[in-house]
Amino acid sequence: MSRISKKRLQEFQELIGYKFNNEVLLSKALTHSSYANENSIEKTGSNERLEFLGDAVLELTSSEYLYELYKDKLEGELSKIRASLVCESSLAKSARDIKLGEYILLGKGEESTGGRDRNSITSDAFEAVIGAIYLDGGFANAKEFIHKFLLDNIDTETFFFDSKTILQEELQKRNEEFYYKLISENGPDHLKEFTVAVMIAEKEFTRATGKGKKIAEQEAARLALKKMGRI
């Protein structure tokens, strides 16, 4: 039975910055069901069970993240935002960022039809990797992976209304020049917070802090729109 080589496993671990104690878990996380089927691997040998587990870890981590980020939003709003945040396209984007598709073991059929670039396959594998890290190194390591490759880098316009674009359009109508100014960044790399200000006519209009520069910009723009009575 052929599986992913040790060299390839090591390459991927270097990419994500996490070293597995049990590389069998990572190998399974990278094994698509089509490969398992074609190579007579037992049903539990694909990444589907790890995907199930990773999905639960991702839901808890993203829920905590949004609970802290949007302190004024109620359960219904938070649920909608979370659903968009962890949707297939969002996870697939994060998977592309770590070149996950290049490391997945696929059956010949899936390989020939572009499975490595298919969102459904890469997003499922991303969740499976989360599940594998959780089993291998515990919740803290899985949470760090999720923050590093999804939450801390995501642009909120992908799952919430685009405050930056709305603000830009509004200020263009008023012929007012503006820009975003980075005020500060604090904390360790995996927990860094950014404070950004919206500058209008060279004066600070609003400022916000977020776990990512783009998130801080979106929130500062949202506060600017609120201050201007646009939302």
PDB file of C-alpha atoms in Angstrom:
ATOM      1  CA  MET A   1       0.000   0.000   0.000  1.00  0.00           C
ATOM      2  CA  SER A   2       1.540   3.277  -1.144  1.00  0.00           C
ATOM      3  CA  ARG A   3       1.191   6.316   1.075  1.00  0.00           C
ATOM      4  CA  ILE A   4       2.670   9.798   1.015  1.00  0.00           C
ATOM      5  CA  SER A   5       6.464   9.730   1.395  1.00  0.00           C
ATOM      6  CA  LYS A   6       8.216  10.744   4.589  1.00  0.00           C
ATOM      7  CA  LYS A   7       9.964  13.522   2.684  1.00  0.00           C
ATOM      8  CA  ARG A   8       6.635  14.985   1.554  1.00  0.00           C
ATOM      9  CA  LEU A   9       5.238  14.707   5.075  1.00  0.00           C
ATOM     10  CA  GLN A  10       8.236  16.608   6.399  1.00  0.00           C
ATOM     11  CA  GLU A  11       7.846  19.280   3.712  1.00  0.00           C
ATOM     12  CA  PHE A  12       4.228  19.844   4.683  1.00  0.00           C
ATOM     13  CA  GLN A  13       5.021  20.005   8.391  1.00  0.00           C
ATOM     14  CA  GLU A  14       7.617  22.684   7.668  1.00  0.00           C
ATOM     15  CA  LEU A  15       5.013  24.622   5.688  1.00  0.00           C
ATOM     16  CA  ILE A  16       2.509  24.672   8.542  1.00  0.00           C
ATOM     17  CA  GLY A  17       5.074  25.030  11.327  1.00  0.00           C
ATOM     18  CA  TYR A  18       3.857  22.019  13.298  1.00  0.00           C
ATOM     19  CA  LYS A  19       5.816  18.796  13.880  1.00  0.00           C
ATOM     20  CA  PHE A  20       3.705  15.680  14.343  1.00  0.00           C
ATOM     21  CA  ASN A  21       4.617  13.153  16.977  1.00  0.00           C
ATOM     22  CA  ASN A  22       2.554  10.603  15.055  1.00  0.00           C
ATOM     23  CA  GLU A  23       2.946  11.139  11.313  1.00  0.00           C
ATOM     24  CA  VAL A  24       0.397   8.421  10.607  1.00  0.00           C
ATOM     25  CA  LEU A  25      -2.272  10.926  11.629  1.00  0.00           C
ATOM     26  CA  LEU A  26      -1.015  13.456   9.093  1.00  0.00           C
ATOM     27  CA  SER A  27      -0.784  10.821   6.389  1.00  0.00           C
ATOM     28  CA  LYS A  28      -4.401   9.857   7.037  1.00  0.00           C
ATOM     29  CA  ALA A  29      -5.472  13.537   7.002  1.00  0.00           C
ATOM     30  CA  LEU A  30      -3.985  13.822   3.501  1.00  0.00           C
ATOM     31  CA  THR A  31      -5.648  10.658   2.177  1.00  0.00           C
ATOM     32  CA  HIS A  32      -8.821  11.311   0.180  1.00  0.00           C
ATOM     33  CA  SER A  33     -11.519   8.631   0.068  1.00  0.00           C
ATOM     34  CA  SER A  34     -10.988   8.187  -3.695  1.00  0.00           C
ATOM     35  CA  TYR A  35      -7.405   7.092  -3.064  1.00  0.00           C
ATOM     36  CA  ALA A  36      -8.455   4.796  -0.241  1.00  0.00           C
ATOM     37  CA  ASN A  37     -11.082   3.182  -2.466  1.00  0.00           C
ATOM     38  CA  GLU A  38      -8.734   2.618  -5.397  1.00  0.00           C
ATOM     39  CA  ASN A  39      -6.017   1.176  -3.191  1.00  0.00           C
ATOM     40  CA  SER A  40      -8.245  -1.139  -1.135  1.00  0.00           C
ATOM     41  CA  ILE A  41      -7.625   0.795   2.070  1.00  0.00           C
ATOM     42  CA  GLU A  42     -10.229   0.253   4.770  1.00  0.00           C
ATOM     43  CA  LYS A  43     -12.994   2.856   4.975  1.00  0.00           C
ATOM     44  CA  THR A  44     -11.524   4.345   8.144  1.00  0.00           C
ATOM     45  CA  GLY A  45      -8.202   4.884   6.348  1.00  0.00           C
ATOM     46  CA  SER A  46      -9.275   8.067   4.565  1.00  0.00           C
ATOM     47  CA  ASN A  47      -9.470  11.547   6.071  1.00  0.00           C
ATOM     48  CA  GLU A  48     -13.249  11.570   6.546  1.00  0.00           C
ATOM     49  CA  ARG A  49     -13.248  10.779  10.292  1.00  0.00           C
ATOM     50  CA  LEU A  50     -10.517  13.352  10.938  1.00  0.00           C
ATOM     51  CA  GLU A  51     -12.537  15.886   8.935  1.00  0.00           C
ATOM     52  CA  PHE A  52     -15.502  15.239  11.236  1.00  0.00           C
ATOM     53  CA  LEU A  53     -13.353  15.860  14.297  1.00  0.00           C
ATOM     54  CA  GLY A  54     -11.609  18.898  12.807  1.00  0.00           C
ATOM     55  CA  ASP A  55     -14.945  20.467  11.954  1.00  0.00           C
ATOM     56  CA  ALA A  56     -15.934  20.375  15.638  1.00  0.00           C
ATOM     57  CA  VAL A  57     -12.614  21.902  16.755  1.00  0.00           C
ATOM     58  CA  LEU A  58     -12.948  24.596  14.093  1.00  0.00           C
ATOM     59  CA  GLU A  59     -16.496  25.442  15.151  1.00  0.00           C
ATOM     60  CA  LEU A  60     -15.503  25.903  18.794  1.00  0.00           C
ATOM     61  CA  THR A  61     -12.416  27.973  17.950  1.00  0.00           C
ATOM     62  CA  SER A  62     -14.213  30.215  15.475  1.00  0.00           C
ATOM     63  CA  SER A  63     -17.138  30.657  17.881  1.00  0.00           C
ATOM     64  CA  GLU A  64     -14.803  31.839  20.631  1.00  0.00           C
ATOM     65  CA  TYR A  65     -13.036  34.146  18.167  1.00  0.00           C
ATOM     66  CA  LEU A  66     -16.253  35.810  16.987  1.00  0.00           C
ATOM     67  CA  TYR A  67     -17.612  36.022  20.540  1.00  0.00           C
ATOM     68  CA  GLU A  68     -14.581  38.113  21.486  1.00  0.00           C
ATOM     69  CA  LEU A  69     -14.423  40.084  18.215  1.00  0.00           C
ATOM     70  CA  TYR A  70     -18.082  41.186  18.060  1.00  0.00           C
ATOM     71  CA  LYS A  71     -19.055  41.917  21.640  1.00  0.00           C
ATOM     72  CA  ASP A  72     -22.293  43.691  20.657  1.00  0.00           C
ATOM     73  CA  LYS A  73     -23.736  40.993  18.379  1.00  0.00           C
ATOM     74  CA  LEU A  74     -26.383  38.473  19.384  1.00  0.00           C
ATOM     75  CA  GLU A  75     -26.431  34.720  18.818  1.00  0.00           C
ATOM     76  CA  GLY A  76     -28.262  34.851  15.488  1.00  0.00           C
ATOM     77  CA  GLU A  77     -25.843  37.313  13.921  1.00  0.00           C
ATOM     78  CA  LEU A  78     -22.815  35.461  15.267  1.00  0.00           C
ATOM     79  CA  SER A  79     -24.117  32.182  13.849  1.00  0.00           C
ATOM     80  CA  LYS A  80     -24.515  33.711  10.383  1.00  0.00           C
ATOM     81  CA  ILE A  81     -21.032  35.208  10.459  1.00  0.00           C
ATOM     82  CA  ARG A  82     -19.520  31.927  11.662  1.00  0.00           C
ATOM     83  CA  ALA A  83     -21.263  30.008   8.889  1.00  0.00           C
ATOM     84  CA  SER A  84     -19.684  32.267   6.287  1.00  0.00           C
ATOM     85  CA  LEU A  85     -16.322  32.319   8.031  1.00  0.00           C
ATOM     86  CA  VAL A  86     -15.929  28.532   7.968  1.00  0.00           C
ATOM     87  CA  CYS A  87     -17.667  27.973   4.640  1.00  0.00           C
ATOM     88  CA  GLU A  88     -16.126  25.811   1.926  1.00  0.00           C
ATOM     89  CA  SER A  89     -14.664  28.669  -0.118  1.00  0.00           C
ATOM     90  CA  SER A  90     -13.052  30.270   2.937  1.00  0.00           C
ATOM     91  CA  LEU A  91     -11.434  27.021   4.064  1.00  0.00           C
ATOM     92  CA  ALA A  92     -10.334  26.267   0.505  1.00  0.00           C
ATOM     93  CA  LYS A  93      -8.589  29.625   0.344  1.00  0.00           C
ATOM     94  CA  SER A  94      -6.698  28.832   3.536  1.00  0.00           C
ATOM     95  CA  ALA A  95      -5.851  25.418   2.104  1.00  0.00           C
ATOM     96  CA  ARG A  96      -4.374  27.075  -0.989  1.00  0.00           C
ATOM     97  CA  ASP A  97      -2.269  29.336   1.215  1.00  0.00           C
ATOM     98  CA  ILE A  98      -0.490  26.278   2.628  1.00  0.00           C
ATOM     99  CA  LYS A  99      -0.410  24.444  -0.734  1.00  0.00           C
ATOM    100  CA  LEU A 100      -2.494  21.671   0.784  1.00  0.00           C
ATOM    101  CA  GLY A 101      -3.797  20.460  -2.569  1.00  0.00           C
ATOM    102  CA  GLU A 102      -0.284  19.480  -3.633  1.00  0.00           C
ATOM    103  CA  TYR A 103       0.007  16.985  -0.779  1.00  0.00           C
ATOM    104  CA  ILE A 104      -3.364  15.225  -0.885  1.00  0.00           C
ATOM    105  CA  LEU A 105      -3.409  11.594  -2.026  1.00  0.00           C
ATOM    106  CA  LEU A 106      -6.124  11.298  -4.691  1.00  0.00           C
ATOM    107  CA  GLY A 107      -7.530   8.491  -6.742  1.00  0.00           C
ATOM    108  CA  LYS A 108      -6.778   8.536 -10.470  1.00  0.00           C
ATOM    109  CA  GLY A 109     -10.295   9.689 -11.303  1.00  0.00           C
ATOM    110  CA  GLU A 110     -10.196  12.684  -8.988  1.00  0.00           C
ATOM    111  CA  GLU A 111      -6.645  13.467 -10.077  1.00  0.00           C
ATOM    112  CA  SER A 112      -7.592  13.547 -13.755  1.00  0.00           C
ATOM    113  CA  THR A 113     -10.576  15.837 -13.178  1.00  0.00           C
ATOM    114  CA  GLY A 114      -8.725  18.531 -11.219  1.00  0.00           C
ATOM    115  CA  GLY A 115      -9.438  17.326  -7.713  1.00  0.00           C
ATOM    116  CA  ARG A 116      -6.387  19.050  -6.270  1.00  0.00           C
ATOM    117  CA  ASP A 117      -7.970  22.410  -6.962  1.00  0.00           C
ATOM    118  CA  ARG A 118     -11.526  21.465  -6.034  1.00  0.00           C
ATOM    119  CA  ASN A 119     -12.797  23.453  -3.062  1.00  0.00           C
ATOM    120  CA  SER A 120     -14.765  20.570  -1.609  1.00  0.00           C
ATOM    121  CA  ILE A 121     -11.672  18.358  -1.446  1.00  0.00           C
ATOM    122  CA  THR A 122      -9.202  20.935  -0.155  1.00  0.00           C
ATOM    123  CA  SER A 123     -11.579  22.382   2.446  1.00  0.00           C
ATOM    124  CA  ASP A 124     -12.325  18.898   3.802  1.00  0.00           C
ATOM    125  CA  ALA A 125      -8.598  18.136   3.955  1.00  0.00           C
ATOM    126  CA  PHE A 126      -8.007  21.405   5.818  1.00  0.00           C
ATOM    127  CA  GLU A 127     -10.487  20.293   8.491  1.00  0.00           C
ATOM    128  CA  ALA A 128      -8.873  16.850   8.560  1.00  0.00           C
ATOM    129  CA  VAL A 129      -5.468  18.414   9.251  1.00  0.00           C
ATOM    130  CA  ILE A 130      -7.060  20.329  12.145  1.00  0.00           C
ATOM    131  CA  GLY A 131      -8.431  17.047  13.496  1.00  0.00           C
ATOM    132  CA  ALA A 132      -5.051  15.360  13.128  1.00  0.00           C
ATOM    133  CA  ILE A 133      -3.257  18.165  14.979  1.00  0.00           C
ATOM    134  CA  TYR A 134      -5.886  18.017  17.728  1.00  0.00           C
ATOM    135  CA  LEU A 135      -5.324  14.295  18.266  1.00  0.00           C
ATOM    136  CA  ASP A 136      -1.555  14.623  18.003  1.00  0.00           C
ATOM    137  CA  GLY A 137      -0.909  17.736  20.052  1.00  0.00           C
ATOM    138  CA  GLY A 138      -4.105  18.765  21.781  1.00  0.00           C
ATOM    139  CA  PHE A 139      -6.547  21.635  21.491  1.00  0.00           C
ATOM    140  CA  ALA A 140      -4.007  24.434  22.000  1.00  0.00           C
ATOM    141  CA  ASN A 141      -1.967  23.393  18.958  1.00  0.00           C
ATOM    142  CA  ALA A 142      -5.066  22.922  16.809  1.00  0.00           C
ATOM    143  CA  LYS A 143      -6.333  26.340  17.870  1.00  0.00           C
ATOM    144  CA  GLU A 144      -2.988  27.932  17.022  1.00  0.00           C
ATOM    145  CA  PHE A 145      -3.106  26.359  13.540  1.00  0.00           C
ATOM    146  CA  ILE A 146      -6.633  27.690  12.953  1.00  0.00           C
ATOM    147  CA  HIS A 147      -5.659  31.189  14.031  1.00  0.00           C
ATOM    148  CA  LYS A 148      -2.449  31.172  12.023  1.00  0.00           C
ATOM    149  CA  PHE A 149      -3.928  29.997   8.745  1.00  0.00           C
ATOM    150  CA  LEU A 150      -7.546  31.119   8.905  1.00  0.00           C
ATOM    151  CA  LEU A 151      -8.712  33.537  11.567  1.00  0.00           C
ATOM    152  CA  ASP A 152      -5.783  35.940  11.859  1.00  0.00           C
ATOM    153  CA  ASN A 153      -5.475  36.435   8.112  1.00  0.00           C
ATOM    154  CA  ILE A 154      -9.055  36.445   6.953  1.00  0.00           C
ATOM    155  CA  ASP A 155     -10.491  39.570   5.411  1.00  0.00           C
ATOM    156  CA  THR A 156     -13.854  40.194   7.059  1.00  0.00           C
ATOM    157  CA  GLU A 157     -15.317  41.296   3.742  1.00  0.00           C
ATOM    158  CA  THR A 158     -15.523  37.614   2.848  1.00  0.00           C
ATOM    159  CA  PHE A 159     -18.056  36.930   5.579  1.00  0.00           C
ATOM    160  CA  PHE A 160     -19.498  40.261   6.656  1.00  0.00           C
ATOM    161  CA  PHE A 161     -20.622  43.373   4.823  1.00  0.00           C
ATOM    162  CA  ASP A 162     -17.699  45.237   3.269  1.00  0.00           C
ATOM    163  CA  SER A 163     -17.359  48.371   5.379  1.00  0.00           C
ATOM    164  CA  LYS A 164     -14.204  49.484   3.589  1.00  0.00           C
ATOM    165  CA  THR A 165     -15.836  49.591   0.175  1.00  0.00           C
ATOM    166  CA  ILE A 166     -18.954  51.341   1.486  1.00  0.00           C
ATOM    167  CA  LEU A 167     -16.817  53.931   3.271  1.00  0.00           C
ATOM    168  CA  GLN A 168     -14.715  54.530   0.173  1.00  0.00           C
ATOM    169  CA  GLU A 169     -17.820  55.099  -1.952  1.00  0.00           C
ATOM    170  CA  GLU A 170     -19.314  57.433   0.639  1.00  0.00           C
ATOM    171  CA  LEU A 171     -16.185  59.574   0.938  1.00  0.00           C
ATOM    172  CA  GLN A 172     -15.761  59.705  -2.839  1.00  0.00           C
ATOM    173  CA  LYS A 173     -19.228  61.224  -3.068  1.00  0.00           C
ATOM    174  CA  ARG A 174     -18.099  63.856  -0.577  1.00  0.00           C
ATOM    175  CA  ASN A 175     -14.771  64.403  -2.380  1.00  0.00           C
ATOM    176  CA  GLU A 176     -12.907  63.678   0.831  1.00  0.00           C
ATOM    177  CA  GLU A 177      -9.527  61.977   0.861  1.00  0.00           C
ATOM    178  CA  PHE A 178      -8.856  59.260   3.409  1.00  0.00           C
ATOM    179  CA  TYR A 179      -6.505  56.423   4.230  1.00  0.00           C
ATOM    180  CA  TYR A 180      -5.841  53.804   6.898  1.00  0.00           C
ATOM    181  CA  LYS A 181      -3.018  54.390   9.340  1.00  0.00           C
ATOM    182  CA  LEU A 182      -1.434  51.590  11.363  1.00  0.00           C
ATOM    183  CA  ILE A 183      -1.231  52.902  14.926  1.00  0.00           C
ATOM    184  CA  SER A 184       0.327  49.904  16.640  1.00  0.00           C
ATOM    185  CA  GLU A 185       0.776  46.138  16.651  1.00  0.00           C
ATOM    186  CA  ASN A 186       1.190  44.257  19.894  1.00  0.00           C
ATOM    187  CA  GLY A 187       1.584  40.711  21.159  1.00  0.00           C
ATOM    188  CA  PRO A 188       3.395  37.559  19.997  1.00  0.00           C
ATOM    189  CA  ASP A 189       3.206  36.597  16.321  1.00  0.00           C
ATOM    190  CA  HIS A 190       0.431  34.025  16.773  1.00  0.00           C
ATOM    191  CA  LEU A 191      -1.678  36.364  18.940  1.00  0.00           C
ATOM    192  CA  LYS A 192      -0.783  39.764  17.486  1.00  0.00           C
ATOM    193  CA  GLU A 193      -3.339  42.580  17.605  1.00  0.00           C
ATOM    194  CA  PHE A 194      -3.357  45.549  15.254  1.00  0.00           C
ATOM    195  CA  THR A 195      -4.755  49.016  15.903  1.00  0.00           C
ATOM    196  CA  VAL A 196      -5.690  50.972  12.792  1.00  0.00           C
ATOM    197  CA  ALA A 197      -7.170  54.445  12.349  1.00  0.00           C
ATOM    198  CA  VAL A 198      -9.301  55.879   9.559  1.00  0.00           C
ATOM    199  CA  MET A 199      -7.689  59.197   8.617  1.00  0.00           C
ATOM    200  CA  ILE A 200      -9.902  61.773   6.878  1.00  0.00           C
ATOM    201  CA  ALA A 201      -8.311  65.040   5.753  1.00  0.00           C
ATOM    202  CA  GLU A 202      -5.193  64.010   7.692  1.00  0.00           C
ATOM    203  CA  LYS A 203      -7.171  63.798  10.953  1.00  0.00           C
ATOM    204  CA  GLU A 204      -8.044  60.633  12.856  1.00  0.00           C
ATOM    205  CA  PHE A 205     -11.752  59.903  12.483  1.00  0.00           C
ATOM    206  CA  THR A 206     -12.063  56.454  14.095  1.00  0.00           C
ATOM    207  CA  ARG A 207      -9.789  53.663  15.234  1.00  0.00           C
ATOM    208  CA  ALA A 208     -10.198  49.962  15.975  1.00  0.00           C
ATOM    209  CA  THR A 209      -8.173  46.980  17.125  1.00  0.00           C
ATOM    210  CA  GLY A 210      -8.353  43.505  15.602  1.00  0.00           C
ATOM    211  CA  LYS A 211      -6.554  40.174  15.354  1.00  0.00           C
ATOM    212  CA  GLY A 212      -5.325  41.012  11.869  1.00  0.00           C
ATOM    213  CA  LYS A 213      -4.640  44.264  10.042  1.00  0.00           C
ATOM    214  CA  LYS A 214      -7.515  43.834   7.575  1.00  0.00           C
ATOM    215  CA  ILE A 215      -9.918  43.010  10.375  1.00  0.00           C
ATOM    216  CA  ALA A 216      -8.897  46.180  12.208  1.00  0.00           C
ATOM    217  CA  GLU A 217      -9.365  48.217   9.018  1.00  0.00           C
ATOM    218  CA  GLN A 218     -12.833  46.771   8.454  1.00  0.00           C
ATOM    219  CA  GLU A 219     -13.869  47.520  12.019  1.00  0.00           C
ATOM    220  CA  ALA A 220     -12.460  51.062  11.862  1.00  0.00           C
ATOM    221  CA  ALA A 221     -14.378  51.592   8.618  1.00  0.00           C
ATOM    222  CA  ARG A 222     -17.554  50.221  10.212  1.00  0.00           C
ATOM    223  CA  LEU A 223     -17.159  52.623  13.136  1.00  0.00           C
ATOM    224  CA  ALA A 224     -16.616  55.472  10.682  1.00  0.00           C
ATOM    225  CA  LEU A 225     -19.824  54.590   8.836  1.00  0.00           C
ATOM    226  CA  LYS A 226     -21.672  54.409  12.152  1.00  0.00           C
ATOM    227  CA  LYS A 227     -20.277  57.791  13.197  1.00  0.00           C
ATOM    228  CA  MET A 228     -21.392  59.239   9.856  1.00  0.00           C
ATOM    229  CA  GLY A 229     -24.886  57.816  10.313  1.00  0.00           C
ATOM    230  CA  ARG A 230     -24.601  55.439   7.358  1.00  0.00           C
ATOM    231  CA  ILE A 231     -25.370  52.284   9.344  1.00  0.00           C
TER     232      ILE A 231
END
